[in-house]
Amino acid sequence: MNINVTSLTKTSQSSVGHKDDQEKNRLDLIEPEFIEGVGKVLTFGADKYEPNNWQKVEDAENRYYAAAMRHLMAWRKGEKTDPESGLSHLDHVACNIMFLQHFEREEK
């Protein structure tokens, strides 16, 4: 009589794997172009000033709010690209919103 040892040690096998990620943040839903656009604005700022200089700006919340609004209004008036950086005004807005979120988290 031949006994299959592997069948005695394994209780069950499935052809489908399992991963508990139902409650996880779905970062895969963010468009790569959005992330790349913010990255381009941050790179422009790092080259113009220095990396993470935005974290050192005085009265940052008011100034980045004003910057976000200037970029948003320029976009709304039909100017899609910031003349200084050559980048999308909406990417500048997104970057400024990221800055504002950063400072809001810092307050907590």
XYZ file of C-alpha atoms in Angstrom:
108
model
C 0.000 0.000 0.000
C 1.329 3.385 -1.029
C 0.601 6.364 1.267
C 1.076 9.891 -0.036
C 2.892 11.726 2.788
C 2.302 15.185 1.326
C -1.441 14.698 1.433
C -1.232 13.911 5.159
C 0.694 17.074 6.065
C -1.299 19.622 4.077
C -4.810 20.225 5.361
C -6.073 22.162 2.365
C -4.862 23.709 -0.807
C -6.583 26.287 -2.919
C -5.900 27.407 -6.440
C -6.809 30.957 -5.377
C -4.681 33.004 -2.972
C -6.082 35.148 -0.180
C -5.130 38.662 0.917
C -6.903 40.787 3.529
C -6.810 44.235 1.954
C -10.472 45.212 1.773
C -10.099 48.042 4.292
C -6.789 49.361 2.892
C -6.296 52.762 1.305
C -6.718 52.393 -2.495
C -3.739 54.422 -3.666
C -3.939 52.557 -6.959
C -7.000 54.706 -7.749
C -4.931 57.902 -7.948
C -4.052 58.772 -11.521
C -0.289 58.528 -12.078
C -0.401 61.782 -14.058
C -1.715 63.580 -10.969
C 1.179 62.359 -8.844
C 3.660 63.118 -11.624
C 2.252 66.647 -12.009
C 2.669 67.410 -8.314
C 6.154 65.907 -8.509
C 7.050 68.226 -11.397
C 5.902 71.269 -9.419
C 7.881 70.115 -6.368
C 10.951 69.529 -8.553
C 10.607 73.017 -10.056
C 10.398 74.493 -6.543
C 13.336 72.443 -5.283
C 15.469 73.627 -8.205
C 14.387 77.268 -7.795
C 14.805 77.387 -4.007
C 15.870 74.161 -2.277
C 14.162 70.823 -1.526
C 11.333 71.217 1.002
C 11.857 74.987 1.239
C 8.067 75.330 1.250
C 8.021 74.003 4.818
C 10.051 77.002 6.043
C 7.958 79.828 4.562
C 6.589 82.444 6.999
C 2.796 82.761 7.183
C 2.674 79.639 5.009
C -1.040 78.886 5.241
C -2.095 82.308 3.985
C 0.580 82.458 1.311
C -0.085 78.976 -0.076
C -3.825 79.575 -0.019
C -3.255 82.769 -2.016
C -0.959 80.925 -4.439
C -3.508 78.141 -4.919
C -6.208 80.706 -5.652
C -4.015 82.622 -8.132
C -3.283 79.405 -10.035
C -6.920 78.336 -9.912
C -8.147 81.717 -11.168
C -5.580 81.771 -13.975
C -6.769 78.298 -15.013
C -10.414 79.367 -14.777
C -9.716 82.336 -17.052
C -8.355 79.934 -19.663
C -4.607 79.961 -19.010
C -3.762 76.272 -18.669
C 0.007 76.598 -18.177
C 1.912 78.692 -15.642
C 4.181 81.024 -17.656
C 7.102 80.853 -15.192
C 7.324 77.084 -14.734
C 5.682 75.889 -17.947
C 3.644 73.489 -15.809
C -0.095 73.058 -15.426
C -1.812 75.582 -13.177
C -3.889 72.695 -11.787
C -0.718 70.841 -10.804
C 0.364 73.984 -8.937
C -3.055 74.103 -7.229
C -2.752 70.436 -6.200
C 0.726 71.062 -4.832
C -0.455 74.068 -2.819
C -3.343 72.032 -1.415
C -0.809 69.389 -0.364
C 1.119 72.135 1.450
C -2.035 73.333 3.209
C -2.864 69.781 4.294
C 0.659 69.403 5.645
C 0.344 72.523 7.797
C -3.118 71.490 8.994
C -1.709 68.111 10.138
C 1.185 69.903 11.849
C -1.279 71.928 13.941
C -2.743 68.777 15.488
